[in-house]
PDB file of C-alpha atoms in Angstrom:
ATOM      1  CA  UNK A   1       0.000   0.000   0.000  1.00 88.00           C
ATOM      2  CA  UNK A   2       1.153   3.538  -0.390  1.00 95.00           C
ATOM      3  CA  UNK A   3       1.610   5.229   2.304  1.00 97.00           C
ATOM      4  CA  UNK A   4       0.397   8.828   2.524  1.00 98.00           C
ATOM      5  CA  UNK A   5       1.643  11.723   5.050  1.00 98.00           C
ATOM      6  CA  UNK A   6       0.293  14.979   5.576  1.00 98.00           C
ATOM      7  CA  UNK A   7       1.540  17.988   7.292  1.00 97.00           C
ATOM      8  CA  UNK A   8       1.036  19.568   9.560  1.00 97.00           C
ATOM      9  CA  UNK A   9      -1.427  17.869  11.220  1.00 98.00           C
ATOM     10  CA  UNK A  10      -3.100  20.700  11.999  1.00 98.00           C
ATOM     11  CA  UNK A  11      -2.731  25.077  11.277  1.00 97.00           C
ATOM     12  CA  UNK A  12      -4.590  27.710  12.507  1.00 98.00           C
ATOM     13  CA  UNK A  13      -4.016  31.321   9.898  1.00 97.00           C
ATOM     14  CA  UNK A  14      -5.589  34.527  10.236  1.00 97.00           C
ATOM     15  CA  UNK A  15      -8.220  35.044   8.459  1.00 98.00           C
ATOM     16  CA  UNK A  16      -7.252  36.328   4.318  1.00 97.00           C
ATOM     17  CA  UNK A  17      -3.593  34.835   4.832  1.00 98.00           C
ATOM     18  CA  UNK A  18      -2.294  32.333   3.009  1.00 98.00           C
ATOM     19  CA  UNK A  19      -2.264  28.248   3.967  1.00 98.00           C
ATOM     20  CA  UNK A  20      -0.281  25.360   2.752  1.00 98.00           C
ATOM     21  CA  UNK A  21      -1.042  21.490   3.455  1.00 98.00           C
ATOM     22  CA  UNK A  22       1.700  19.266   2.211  1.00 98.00           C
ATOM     23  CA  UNK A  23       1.210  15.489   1.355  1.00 98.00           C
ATOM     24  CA  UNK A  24       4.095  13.132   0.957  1.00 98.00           C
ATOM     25  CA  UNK A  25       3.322   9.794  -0.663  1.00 98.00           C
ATOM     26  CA  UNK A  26       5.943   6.638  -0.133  1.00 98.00           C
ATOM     27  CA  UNK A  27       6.047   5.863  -3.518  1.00 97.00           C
ATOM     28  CA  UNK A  28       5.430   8.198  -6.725  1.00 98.00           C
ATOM     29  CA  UNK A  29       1.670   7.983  -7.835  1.00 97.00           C
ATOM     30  CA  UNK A  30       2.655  10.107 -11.072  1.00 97.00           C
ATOM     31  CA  UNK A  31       1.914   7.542 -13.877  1.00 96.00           C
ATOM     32  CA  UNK A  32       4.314   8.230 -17.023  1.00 95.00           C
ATOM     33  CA  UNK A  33       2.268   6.784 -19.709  1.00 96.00           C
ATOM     34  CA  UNK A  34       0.036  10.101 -19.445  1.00 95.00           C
ATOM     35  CA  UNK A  35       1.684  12.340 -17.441  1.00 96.00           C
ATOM     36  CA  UNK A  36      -1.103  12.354 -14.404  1.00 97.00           C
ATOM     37  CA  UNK A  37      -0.764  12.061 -10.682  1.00 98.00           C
ATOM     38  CA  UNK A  38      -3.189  10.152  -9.130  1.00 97.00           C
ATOM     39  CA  UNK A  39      -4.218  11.942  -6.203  1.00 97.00           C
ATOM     40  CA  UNK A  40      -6.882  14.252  -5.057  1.00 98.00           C
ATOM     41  CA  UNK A  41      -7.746  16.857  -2.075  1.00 98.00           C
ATOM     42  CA  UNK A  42     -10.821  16.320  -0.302  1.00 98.00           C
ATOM     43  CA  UNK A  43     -11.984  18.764   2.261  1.00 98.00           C
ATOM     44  CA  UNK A  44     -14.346  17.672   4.956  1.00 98.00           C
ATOM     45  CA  UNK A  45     -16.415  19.636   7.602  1.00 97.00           C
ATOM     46  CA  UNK A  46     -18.144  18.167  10.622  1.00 94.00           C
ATOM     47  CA  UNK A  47     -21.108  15.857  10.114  1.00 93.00           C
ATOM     48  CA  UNK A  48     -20.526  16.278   6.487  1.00 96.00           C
ATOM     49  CA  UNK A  49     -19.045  14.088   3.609  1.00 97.00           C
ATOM     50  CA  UNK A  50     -16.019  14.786   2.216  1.00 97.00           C
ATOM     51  CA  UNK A  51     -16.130  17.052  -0.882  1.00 96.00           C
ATOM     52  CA  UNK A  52     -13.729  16.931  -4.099  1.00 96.00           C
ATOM     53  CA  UNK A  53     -11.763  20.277  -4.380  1.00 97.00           C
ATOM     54  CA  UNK A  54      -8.818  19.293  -6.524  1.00 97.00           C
ATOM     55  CA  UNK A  55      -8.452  16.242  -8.844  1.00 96.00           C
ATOM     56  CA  UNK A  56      -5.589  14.826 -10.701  1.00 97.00           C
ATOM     57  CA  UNK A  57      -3.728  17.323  -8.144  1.00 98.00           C
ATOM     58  CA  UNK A  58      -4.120  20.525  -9.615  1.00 98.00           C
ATOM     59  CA  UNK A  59      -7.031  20.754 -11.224  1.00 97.00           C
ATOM     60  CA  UNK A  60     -10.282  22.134  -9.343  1.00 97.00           C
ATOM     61  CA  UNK A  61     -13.373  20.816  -9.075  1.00 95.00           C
ATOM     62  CA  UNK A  62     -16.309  22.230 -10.583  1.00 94.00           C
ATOM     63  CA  UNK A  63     -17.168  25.487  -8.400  1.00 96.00           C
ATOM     64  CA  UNK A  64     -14.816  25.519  -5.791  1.00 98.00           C
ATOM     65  CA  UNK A  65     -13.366  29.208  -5.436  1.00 97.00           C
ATOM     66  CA  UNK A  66     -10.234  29.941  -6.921  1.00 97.00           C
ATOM     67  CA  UNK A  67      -8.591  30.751  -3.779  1.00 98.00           C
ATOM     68  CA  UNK A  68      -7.949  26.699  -3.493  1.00 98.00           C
ATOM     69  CA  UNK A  69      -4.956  25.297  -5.904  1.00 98.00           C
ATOM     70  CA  UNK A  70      -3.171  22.023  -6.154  1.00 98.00           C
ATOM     71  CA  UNK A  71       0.800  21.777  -6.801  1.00 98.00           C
ATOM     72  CA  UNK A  72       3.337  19.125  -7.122  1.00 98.00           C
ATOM     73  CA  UNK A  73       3.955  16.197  -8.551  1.00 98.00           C
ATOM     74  CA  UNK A  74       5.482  12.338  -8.499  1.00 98.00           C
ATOM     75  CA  UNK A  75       5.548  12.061  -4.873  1.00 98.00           C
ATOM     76  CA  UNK A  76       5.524  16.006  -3.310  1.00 98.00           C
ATOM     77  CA  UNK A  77       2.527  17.847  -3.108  1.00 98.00           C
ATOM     78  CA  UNK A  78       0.630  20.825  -1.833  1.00 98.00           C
ATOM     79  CA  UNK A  79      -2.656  22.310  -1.307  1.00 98.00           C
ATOM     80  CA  UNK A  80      -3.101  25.821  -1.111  1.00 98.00           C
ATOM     81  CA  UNK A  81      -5.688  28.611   0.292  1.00 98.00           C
ATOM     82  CA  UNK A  82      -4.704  31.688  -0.491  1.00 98.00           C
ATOM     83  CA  UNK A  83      -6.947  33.604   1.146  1.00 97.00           C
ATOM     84  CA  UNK A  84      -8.454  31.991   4.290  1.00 98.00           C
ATOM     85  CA  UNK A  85     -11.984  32.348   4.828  1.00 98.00           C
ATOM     86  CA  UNK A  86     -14.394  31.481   7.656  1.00 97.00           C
ATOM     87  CA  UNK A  87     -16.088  28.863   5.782  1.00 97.00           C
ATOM     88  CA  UNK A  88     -12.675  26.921   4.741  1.00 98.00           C
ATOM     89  CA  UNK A  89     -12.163  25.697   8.345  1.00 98.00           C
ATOM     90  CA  UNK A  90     -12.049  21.933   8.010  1.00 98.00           C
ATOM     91  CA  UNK A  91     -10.600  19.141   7.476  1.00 98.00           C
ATOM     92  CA  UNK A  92      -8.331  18.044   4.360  1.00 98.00           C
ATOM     93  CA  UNK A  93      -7.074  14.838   3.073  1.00 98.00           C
ATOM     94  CA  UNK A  94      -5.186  14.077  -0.253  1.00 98.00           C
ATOM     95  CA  UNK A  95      -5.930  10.589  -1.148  1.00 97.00           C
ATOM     96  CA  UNK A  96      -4.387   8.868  -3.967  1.00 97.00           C
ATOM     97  CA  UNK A  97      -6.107   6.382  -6.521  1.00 95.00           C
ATOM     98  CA  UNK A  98      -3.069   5.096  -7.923  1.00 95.00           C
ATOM     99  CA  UNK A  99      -2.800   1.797  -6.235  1.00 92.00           C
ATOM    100  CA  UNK A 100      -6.198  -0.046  -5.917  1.00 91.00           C
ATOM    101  CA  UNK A 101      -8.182   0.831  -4.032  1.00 90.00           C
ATOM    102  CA  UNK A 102      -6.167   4.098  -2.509  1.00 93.00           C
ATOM    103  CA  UNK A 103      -5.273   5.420   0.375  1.00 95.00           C
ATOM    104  CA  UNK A 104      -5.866   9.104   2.183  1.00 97.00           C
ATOM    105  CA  UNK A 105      -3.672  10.839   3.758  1.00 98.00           C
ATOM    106  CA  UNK A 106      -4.195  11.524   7.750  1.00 98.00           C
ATOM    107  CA  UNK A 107      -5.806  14.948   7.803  1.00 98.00           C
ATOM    108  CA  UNK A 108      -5.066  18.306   8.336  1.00 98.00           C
ATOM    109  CA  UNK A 109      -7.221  20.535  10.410  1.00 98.00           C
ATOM    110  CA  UNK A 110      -7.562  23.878   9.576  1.00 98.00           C
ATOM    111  CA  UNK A 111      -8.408  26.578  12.277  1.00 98.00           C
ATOM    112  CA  UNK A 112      -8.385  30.467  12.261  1.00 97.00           C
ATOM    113  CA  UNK A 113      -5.593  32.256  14.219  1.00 96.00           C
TER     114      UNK A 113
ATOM    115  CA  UNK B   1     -29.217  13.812 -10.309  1.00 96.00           C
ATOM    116  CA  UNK B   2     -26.616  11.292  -9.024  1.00 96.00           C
ATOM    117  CA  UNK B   3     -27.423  10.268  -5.329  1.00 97.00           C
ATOM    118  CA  UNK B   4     -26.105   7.545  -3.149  1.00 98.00           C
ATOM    119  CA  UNK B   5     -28.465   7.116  -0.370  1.00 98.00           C
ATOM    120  CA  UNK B   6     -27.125   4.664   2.731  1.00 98.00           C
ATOM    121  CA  UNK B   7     -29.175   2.949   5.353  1.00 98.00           C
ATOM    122  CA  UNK B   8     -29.879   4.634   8.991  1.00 98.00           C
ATOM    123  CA  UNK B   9     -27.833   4.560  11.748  1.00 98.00           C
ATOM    124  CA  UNK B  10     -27.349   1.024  13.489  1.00 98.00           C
ATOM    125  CA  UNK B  11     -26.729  -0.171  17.259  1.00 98.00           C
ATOM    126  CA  UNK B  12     -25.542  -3.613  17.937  1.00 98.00           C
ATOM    127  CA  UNK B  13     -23.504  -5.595  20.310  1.00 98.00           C
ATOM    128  CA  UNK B  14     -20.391  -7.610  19.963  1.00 98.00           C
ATOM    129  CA  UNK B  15     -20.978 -10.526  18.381  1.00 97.00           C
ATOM    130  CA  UNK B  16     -23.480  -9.291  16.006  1.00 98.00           C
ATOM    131  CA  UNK B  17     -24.113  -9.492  12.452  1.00 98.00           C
ATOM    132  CA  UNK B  18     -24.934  -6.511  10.162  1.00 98.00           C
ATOM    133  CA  UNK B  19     -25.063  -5.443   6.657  1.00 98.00           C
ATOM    134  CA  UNK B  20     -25.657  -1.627   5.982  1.00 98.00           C
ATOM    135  CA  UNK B  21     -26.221  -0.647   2.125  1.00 98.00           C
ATOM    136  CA  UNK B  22     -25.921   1.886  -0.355  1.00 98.00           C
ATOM    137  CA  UNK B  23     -28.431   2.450  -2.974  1.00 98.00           C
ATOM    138  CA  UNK B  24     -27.624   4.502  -6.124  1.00 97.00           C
ATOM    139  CA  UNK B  25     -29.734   6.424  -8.691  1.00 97.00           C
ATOM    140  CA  UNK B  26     -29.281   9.061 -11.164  1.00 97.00           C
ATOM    141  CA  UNK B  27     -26.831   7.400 -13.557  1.00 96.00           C
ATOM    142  CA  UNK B  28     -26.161   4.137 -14.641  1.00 96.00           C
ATOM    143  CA  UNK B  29     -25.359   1.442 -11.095  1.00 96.00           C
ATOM    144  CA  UNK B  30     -23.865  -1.072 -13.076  1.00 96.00           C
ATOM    145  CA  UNK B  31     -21.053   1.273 -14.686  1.00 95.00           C
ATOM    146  CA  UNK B  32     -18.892   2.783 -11.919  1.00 96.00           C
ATOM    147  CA  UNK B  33     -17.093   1.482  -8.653  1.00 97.00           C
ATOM    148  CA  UNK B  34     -18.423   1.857  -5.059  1.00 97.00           C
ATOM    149  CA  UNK B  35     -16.072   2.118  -2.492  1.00 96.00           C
ATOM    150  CA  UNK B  36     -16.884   1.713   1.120  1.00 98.00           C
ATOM    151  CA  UNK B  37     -14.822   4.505   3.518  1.00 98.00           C
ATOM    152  CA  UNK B  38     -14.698   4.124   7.712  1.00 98.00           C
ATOM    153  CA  UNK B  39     -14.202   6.971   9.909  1.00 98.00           C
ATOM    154  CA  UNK B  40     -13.667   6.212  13.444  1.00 98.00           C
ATOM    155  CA  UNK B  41     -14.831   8.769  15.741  1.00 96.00           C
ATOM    156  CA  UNK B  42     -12.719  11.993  15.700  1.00 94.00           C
ATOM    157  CA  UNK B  43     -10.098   9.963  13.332  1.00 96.00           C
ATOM    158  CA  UNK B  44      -9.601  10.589   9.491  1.00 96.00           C
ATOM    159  CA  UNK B  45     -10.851   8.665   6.363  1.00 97.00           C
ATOM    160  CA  UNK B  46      -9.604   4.901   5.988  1.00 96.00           C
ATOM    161  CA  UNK B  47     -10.700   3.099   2.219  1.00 95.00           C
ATOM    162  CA  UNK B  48     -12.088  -0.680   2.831  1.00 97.00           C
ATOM    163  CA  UNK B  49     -12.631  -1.691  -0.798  1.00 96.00           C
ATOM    164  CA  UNK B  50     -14.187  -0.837  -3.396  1.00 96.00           C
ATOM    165  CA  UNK B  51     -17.235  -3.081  -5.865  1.00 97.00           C
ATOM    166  CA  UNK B  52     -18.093  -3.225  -9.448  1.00 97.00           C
ATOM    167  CA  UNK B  53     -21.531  -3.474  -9.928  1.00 96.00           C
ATOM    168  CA  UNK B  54     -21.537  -4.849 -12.932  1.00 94.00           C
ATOM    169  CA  UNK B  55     -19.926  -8.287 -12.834  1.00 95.00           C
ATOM    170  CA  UNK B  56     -18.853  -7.792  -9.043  1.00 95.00           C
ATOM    171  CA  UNK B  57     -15.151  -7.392  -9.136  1.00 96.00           C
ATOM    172  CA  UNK B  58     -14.477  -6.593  -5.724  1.00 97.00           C
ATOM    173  CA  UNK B  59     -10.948  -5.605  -4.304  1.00 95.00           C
ATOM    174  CA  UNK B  60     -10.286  -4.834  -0.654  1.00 96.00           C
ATOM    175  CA  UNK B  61      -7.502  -2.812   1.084  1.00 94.00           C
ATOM    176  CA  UNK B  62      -5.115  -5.133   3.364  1.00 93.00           C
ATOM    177  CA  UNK B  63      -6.472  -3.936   6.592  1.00 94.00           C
ATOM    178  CA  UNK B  64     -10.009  -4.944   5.695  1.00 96.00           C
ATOM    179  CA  UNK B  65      -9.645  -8.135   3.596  1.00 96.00           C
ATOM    180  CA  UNK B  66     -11.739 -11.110   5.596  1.00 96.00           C
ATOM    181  CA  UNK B  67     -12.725  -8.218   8.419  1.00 97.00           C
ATOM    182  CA  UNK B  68     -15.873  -7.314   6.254  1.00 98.00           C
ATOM    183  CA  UNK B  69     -17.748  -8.311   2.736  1.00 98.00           C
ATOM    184  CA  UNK B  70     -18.392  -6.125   0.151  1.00 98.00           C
ATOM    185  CA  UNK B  71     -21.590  -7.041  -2.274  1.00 98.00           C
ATOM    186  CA  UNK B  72     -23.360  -5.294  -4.714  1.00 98.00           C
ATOM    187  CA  UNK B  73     -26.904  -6.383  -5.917  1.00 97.00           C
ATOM    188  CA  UNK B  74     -27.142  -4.651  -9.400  1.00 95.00           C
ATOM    189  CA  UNK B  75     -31.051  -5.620  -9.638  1.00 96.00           C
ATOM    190  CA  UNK B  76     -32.097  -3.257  -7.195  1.00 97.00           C
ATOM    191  CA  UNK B  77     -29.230  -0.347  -7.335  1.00 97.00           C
ATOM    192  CA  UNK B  78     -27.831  -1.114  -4.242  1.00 98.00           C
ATOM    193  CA  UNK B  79     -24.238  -2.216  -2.819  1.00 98.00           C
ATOM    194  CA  UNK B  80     -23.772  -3.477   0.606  1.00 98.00           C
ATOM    195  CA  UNK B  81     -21.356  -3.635   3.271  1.00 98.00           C
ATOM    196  CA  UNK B  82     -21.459  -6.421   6.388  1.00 98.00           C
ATOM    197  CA  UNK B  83     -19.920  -7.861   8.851  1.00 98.00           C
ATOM    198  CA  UNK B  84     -20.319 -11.043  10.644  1.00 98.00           C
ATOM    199  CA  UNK B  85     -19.449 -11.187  14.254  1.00 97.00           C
ATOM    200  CA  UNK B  86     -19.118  -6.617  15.052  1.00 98.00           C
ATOM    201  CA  UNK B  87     -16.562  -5.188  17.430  1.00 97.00           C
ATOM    202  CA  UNK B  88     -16.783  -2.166  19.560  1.00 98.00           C
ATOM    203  CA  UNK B  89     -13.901  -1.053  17.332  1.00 97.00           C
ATOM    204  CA  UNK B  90     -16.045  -0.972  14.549  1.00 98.00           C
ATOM    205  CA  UNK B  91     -18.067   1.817  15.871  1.00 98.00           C
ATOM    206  CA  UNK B  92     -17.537   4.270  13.613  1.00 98.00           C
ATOM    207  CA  UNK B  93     -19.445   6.523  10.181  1.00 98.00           C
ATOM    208  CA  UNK B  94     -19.156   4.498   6.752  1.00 98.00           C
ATOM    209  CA  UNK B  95     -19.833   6.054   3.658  1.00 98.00           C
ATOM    210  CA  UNK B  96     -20.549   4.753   0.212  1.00 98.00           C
ATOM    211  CA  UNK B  97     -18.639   6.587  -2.584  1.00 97.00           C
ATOM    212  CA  UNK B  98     -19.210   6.163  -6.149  1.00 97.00           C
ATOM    213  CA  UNK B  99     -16.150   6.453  -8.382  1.00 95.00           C
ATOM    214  CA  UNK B 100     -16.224   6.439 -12.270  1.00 89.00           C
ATOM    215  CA  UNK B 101     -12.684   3.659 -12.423  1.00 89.00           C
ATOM    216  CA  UNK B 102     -10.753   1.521 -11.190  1.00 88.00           C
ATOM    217  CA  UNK B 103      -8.016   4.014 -10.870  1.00 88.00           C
ATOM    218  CA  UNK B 104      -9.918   7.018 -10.532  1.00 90.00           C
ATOM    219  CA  UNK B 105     -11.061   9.379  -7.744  1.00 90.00           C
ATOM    220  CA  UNK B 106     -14.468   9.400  -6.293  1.00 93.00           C
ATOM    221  CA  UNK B 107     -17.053  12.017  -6.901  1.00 92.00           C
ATOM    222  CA  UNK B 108     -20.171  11.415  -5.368  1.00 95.00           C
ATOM    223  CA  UNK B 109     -20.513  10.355  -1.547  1.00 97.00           C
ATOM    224  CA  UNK B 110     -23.603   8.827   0.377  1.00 98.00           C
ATOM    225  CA  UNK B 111     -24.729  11.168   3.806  1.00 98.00           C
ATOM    226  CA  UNK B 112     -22.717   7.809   5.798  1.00 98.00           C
ATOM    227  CA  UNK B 113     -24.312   5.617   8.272  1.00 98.00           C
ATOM    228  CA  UNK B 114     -23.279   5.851  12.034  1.00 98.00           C
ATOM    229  CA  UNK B 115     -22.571   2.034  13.231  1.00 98.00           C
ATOM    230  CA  UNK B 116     -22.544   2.106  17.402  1.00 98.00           C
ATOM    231  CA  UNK B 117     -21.399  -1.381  18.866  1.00 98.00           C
ATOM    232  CA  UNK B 118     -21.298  -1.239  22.415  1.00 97.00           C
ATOM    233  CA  UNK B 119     -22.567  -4.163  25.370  1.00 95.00           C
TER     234      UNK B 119
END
């Protein structure tokens, strides 16, 4: 299984500053043949599902603000808020689907300063 | 519109059977994967296996594999989770995700159902 680690585990940012999850996986999930990673950020907030903000690790999701973007590639990656708003305080997991079935990363809680 | 609806919430003891399910409608059952996800209270996201409704290709993550059984009953929409003999450390939300391959993320989630075991 890959193995996939998030940090920090949690970050608390004023509100309109910038934050920055990282995910690490233990083995690249970057397939060659066509040039896409295999992973995704989810972002979850309590008693809620998760919901798809980035897939294929930079590319939003229909409707989700602009102020979210995906970076990185093979086996580094990032998720970023630019801005912070109220509503972004959650939870966020990358998961990737490149080994069946996938695995998510721990989590990363996201608080205002 | 694509929905995954999921049974209610369940309390059982050890020892216990149960089999929770999943029902899909809005697109086409028998044509994308349903995965099954656990989250243990307060903990993060953990994938159990995923289904294909269609022929019923199933394939299970390591920590799951003989723990629980993954089914799918293509006639009436509907995929299934269970377990034979429940632990109180399989309290915990599950939710049904639908996801369009086998190697591909998922983009529509069920509301989860909130499994309690406890004596």
């Amino acid at each position: 299984d890959i193995v996939m680690t998030q940090s920090p585990d949690s970050l608390a940012v004023s509100l309109g500053e910038r934050a920055t999850i990282n995910c690490k996986s233990s083995q690249s999930v970057l397939d060659s043949s066509n040039n896409k990673n295999y992973l995704v950020w989810y972002q979850q907030k309590p008693g809620q599902p998760p919901k798809l903000l980035i897939n294929w690790a930079s590319t939003r999701d229909s409707g989700v603000p602009d102020r979210f973007s995906g970076s990185g590639s093979g086996t580094d990656f990032a998720l970023t808020i630019s801005s912070l708003q109220a509503e972004d305080v959650a939870v966020y997991y990358c998961h990737q689907y490149y080994s069946i079935p996938g695995t998510f990363g721990q989590g990363t809680k996201v608080e205002i300063k | 519109e694509v929905q995954l609806v999921q049974s209610g919430a369940e309390v059982k003891k050890p020892g216990e059977s149960l089999k929770i399910s999943c029902k899909g409608s809005g697109y086409s059952f028998t044509s994308y994967w349903i995965g099954w996800v656990r989250q243990m209270p307060g903990k993060g996201l953990e994938l159990m296996g995923i289904i294909y409704p269609g022929d019923s290709d199933t394939r299970y993550s390591p920590s799951f594999q003989g723990q629980v059984t993954i089914s799918a009953d293509k006639s009436l929409g509907t995929a299934y989770l269970q377990w034979s003999s429940l632990k109180a450390s399989d309290t915990a939300i599950y939710y049904c995700a639908r996801r369009i391959g086998l190697r591909y993320f998922v983009d529509y989630w069920g509301q989860g159902t909130l499994v309690t075991v406890s004596s």
